[in-house]
Structure formats: C-alpha cells, structure tokens
Coordinates of C-alpha atoms and ligand atoms in Angstrom, one line a residue:
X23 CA -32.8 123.0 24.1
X24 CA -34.3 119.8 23.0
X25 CA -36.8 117.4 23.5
X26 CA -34.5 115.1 25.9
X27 CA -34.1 118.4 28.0
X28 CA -38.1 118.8 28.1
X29 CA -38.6 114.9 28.9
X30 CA -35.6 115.1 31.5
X31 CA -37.7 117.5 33.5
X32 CA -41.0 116.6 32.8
X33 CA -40.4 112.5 32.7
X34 CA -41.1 109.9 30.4
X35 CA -44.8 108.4 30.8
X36 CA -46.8 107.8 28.5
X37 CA -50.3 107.5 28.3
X38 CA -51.7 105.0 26.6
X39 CA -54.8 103.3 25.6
X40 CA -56.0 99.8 23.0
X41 CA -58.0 100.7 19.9
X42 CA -60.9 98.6 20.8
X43 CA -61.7 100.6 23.8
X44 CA -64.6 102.8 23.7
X45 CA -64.7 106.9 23.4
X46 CA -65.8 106.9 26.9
X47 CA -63.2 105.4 28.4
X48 CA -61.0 108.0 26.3
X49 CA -63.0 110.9 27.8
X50 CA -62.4 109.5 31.5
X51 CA -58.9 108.9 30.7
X52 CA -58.5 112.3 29.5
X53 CA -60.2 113.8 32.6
X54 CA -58.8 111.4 35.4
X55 CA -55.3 112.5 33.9
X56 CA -56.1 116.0 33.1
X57 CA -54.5 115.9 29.7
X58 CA -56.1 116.7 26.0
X59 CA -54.3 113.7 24.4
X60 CA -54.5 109.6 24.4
X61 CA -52.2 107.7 22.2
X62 CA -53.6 104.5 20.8
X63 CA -51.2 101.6 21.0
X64 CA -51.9 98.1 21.6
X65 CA -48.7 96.9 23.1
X66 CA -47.5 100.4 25.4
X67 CA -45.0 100.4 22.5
X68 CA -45.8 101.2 18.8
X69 CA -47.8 103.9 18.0
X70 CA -51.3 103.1 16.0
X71 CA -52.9 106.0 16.2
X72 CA -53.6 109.2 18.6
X73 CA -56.7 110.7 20.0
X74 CA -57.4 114.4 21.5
X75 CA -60.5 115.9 22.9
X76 CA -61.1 117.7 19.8
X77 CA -61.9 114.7 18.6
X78 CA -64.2 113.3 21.0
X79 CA -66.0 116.6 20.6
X80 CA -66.3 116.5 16.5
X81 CA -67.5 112.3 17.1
X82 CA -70.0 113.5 19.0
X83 CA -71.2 116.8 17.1
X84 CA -71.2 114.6 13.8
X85 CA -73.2 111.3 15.3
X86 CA -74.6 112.1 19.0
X87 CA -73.9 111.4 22.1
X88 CA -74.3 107.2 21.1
X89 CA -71.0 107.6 19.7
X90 CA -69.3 107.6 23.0
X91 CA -69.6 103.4 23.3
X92 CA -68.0 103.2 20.1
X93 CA -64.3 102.2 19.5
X94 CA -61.6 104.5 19.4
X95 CA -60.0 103.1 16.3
X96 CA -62.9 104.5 14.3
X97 CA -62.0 108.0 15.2
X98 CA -58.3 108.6 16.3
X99 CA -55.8 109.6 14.0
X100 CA -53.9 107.3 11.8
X101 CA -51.4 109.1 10.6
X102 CA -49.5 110.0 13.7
X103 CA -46.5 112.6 13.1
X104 CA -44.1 112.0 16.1
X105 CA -40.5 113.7 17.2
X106 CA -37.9 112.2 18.9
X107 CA -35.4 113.0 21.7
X108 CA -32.8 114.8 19.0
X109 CA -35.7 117.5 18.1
X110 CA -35.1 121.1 18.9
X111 CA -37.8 123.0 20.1
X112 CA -37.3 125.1 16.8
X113 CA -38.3 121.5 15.3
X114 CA -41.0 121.2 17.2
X115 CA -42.7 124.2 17.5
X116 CA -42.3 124.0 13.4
X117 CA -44.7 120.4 13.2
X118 CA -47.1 121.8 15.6
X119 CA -48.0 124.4 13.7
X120 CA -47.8 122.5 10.1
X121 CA -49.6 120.0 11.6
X122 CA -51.7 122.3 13.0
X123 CA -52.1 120.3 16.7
X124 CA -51.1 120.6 20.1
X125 CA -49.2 117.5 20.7
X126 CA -45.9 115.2 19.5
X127 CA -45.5 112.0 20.8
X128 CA -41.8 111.1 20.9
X129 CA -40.7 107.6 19.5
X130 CA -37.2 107.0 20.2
X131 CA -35.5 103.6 18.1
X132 CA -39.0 102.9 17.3
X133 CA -40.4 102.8 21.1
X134 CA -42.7 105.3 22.7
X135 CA -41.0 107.1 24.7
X136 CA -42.7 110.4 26.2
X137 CA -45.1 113.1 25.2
X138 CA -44.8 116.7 24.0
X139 CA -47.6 119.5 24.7
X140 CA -47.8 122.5 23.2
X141 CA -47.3 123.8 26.8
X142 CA -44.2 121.9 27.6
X143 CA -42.8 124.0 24.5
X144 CA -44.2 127.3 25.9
X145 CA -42.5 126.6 29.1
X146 CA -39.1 125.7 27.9
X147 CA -39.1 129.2 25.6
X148 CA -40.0 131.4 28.5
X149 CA -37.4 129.4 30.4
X150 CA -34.9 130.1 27.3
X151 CA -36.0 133.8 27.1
X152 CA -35.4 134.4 31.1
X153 CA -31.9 132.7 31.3
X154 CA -31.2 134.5 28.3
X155 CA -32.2 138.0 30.4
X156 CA -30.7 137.3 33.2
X157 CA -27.2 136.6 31.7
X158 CA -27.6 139.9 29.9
X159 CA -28.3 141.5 33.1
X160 CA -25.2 139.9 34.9
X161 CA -23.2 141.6 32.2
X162 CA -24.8 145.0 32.4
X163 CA -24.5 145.0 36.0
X164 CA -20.8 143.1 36.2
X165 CA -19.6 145.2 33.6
Ligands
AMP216 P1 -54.7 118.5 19.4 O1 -54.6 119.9 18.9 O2 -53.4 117.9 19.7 O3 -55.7 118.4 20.5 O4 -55.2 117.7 18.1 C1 -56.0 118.2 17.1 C2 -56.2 117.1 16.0 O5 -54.9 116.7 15.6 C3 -56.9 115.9 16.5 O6 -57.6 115.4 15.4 C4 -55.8 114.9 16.8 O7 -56.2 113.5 16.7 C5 -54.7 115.3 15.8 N1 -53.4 115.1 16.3 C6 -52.9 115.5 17.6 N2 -51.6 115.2 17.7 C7 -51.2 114.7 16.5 C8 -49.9 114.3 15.9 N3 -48.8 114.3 16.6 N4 -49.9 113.8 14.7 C9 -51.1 113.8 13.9 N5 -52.2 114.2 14.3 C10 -52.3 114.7 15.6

C-alpha cells in the first residue's frame, strides 16, 4: 500500500495558502475546511513552508491574541519534510513519528501534489489488517 493508493481514494487537492496572508485567515481556512494543516506556497505549486493549528495556538500563547493579523511566513514551518507517491505507508508512518507531526505533503517531480494525514494512514492499516482477516478467514472456512 502506498501513498498513490491513499491519494487514489482520497484525491489530490491541495490546500493552499500565500505567506503574506495573515494567521487569521489560516484559522478560518482551517475551520471552513475542517483540516489541522495549510501549506504555504505562493504559486499552488512549490512548497515554502507549512502551517498546523498547533501553531496558531503556540503564536498565540507566546504573543497574544494580536498575533492573529500577523503573516503566516513568520510562523509556519520552513523546513517542510514531504513524501511522495512511491512512499509506503511503512515510510510514512516512519517520518511522522521522527518528525514528530501529523501530516506529509506529497511533492511529486517537484509539484504539490496531495496531502497525507495521520488519519489517512490509520485508515489504510485498518483497511490492510481487515483484508488481511478476511482472506484468512476464507481459508479457514474453504479449507
Ligand atoms: P501537526 O502535528 O502536523 O499538526 O504539526 C505539528 C508541528 O509540525 C507544527 O509546527 C507544524 O508546522 C509542523 N509540521 C507539520 N507537518 C510537517 C511536515 N511535513 N514537515 C515539517 N514540519 C511539519
């Protein structure tokens, strides 16, 4: 199973949002979309940075609630560790945990080409674990 598979299910939009907009209009992107994650790209294409709700929250615990009208670029995250389409989910669940986040966006010949939650991996292993079950039961029961 790989991250093709999880994208070929889930499809391959892509959230995205320019650096000089504010943390604001991160928050309302986040909750208008009901995700934890914004990637920061000016052209839909590269990737310049990434911002979760973890980090709106720390932005505002370290400077107040002013901090909102400020622009992302200050406080995403530069160095963006991606995956792309080849990546097995042994791969990914691997950089999650390193990396210690929840999310991979996936940059295939140098475009942005999909995001991966830590629930879109979840998914796929119980879906992994149940086939797996169920062909074992086929051949307890089919002899
Ligand atoms: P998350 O667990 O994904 O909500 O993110 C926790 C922290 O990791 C935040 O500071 C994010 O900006 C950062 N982060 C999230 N995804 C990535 C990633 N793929 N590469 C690097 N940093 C990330």
């Amino acid at each position: 199973m790989s991250v093709a598979n999880i994208l070929g299910e889930k499809g391959r939009n892509v959230i995205t949002i320019q650096g000089s907009s504010s943390l604001l209009d991160v928050a309302r992107m986040l909750s208008a979309n009901k995700i934890g994650v914004i990637v920061v790209s000016e052209d839909g294409v590269s990737v310049d940075g990434i911002v979760s709700e973890r980090d709106i929250v720390k932005a505002i615990a370290n400077n107040g609630a002013e901090v909102l009208l400020r622009s992302v670029s200050k406080f995403m995250t530069q160095n963006v560790i991606t995956c792309q389409d080849s990546d097995t989910i042994e791969n990914l669940m691997e950089k999650m945990t390193k990396g210690r986040f929840r999310h991979l966006p996936v940059v295939n010949d140098g475009k942005l080409d999909g995001v991966i939650s830590i629930g879109d991996v979840v998914k796929m292993r119980i879906a992994e674990a149940q086939s797996v079950a169920d062909a074992m039961r086929e051949y307890i029961t089919t002899g």
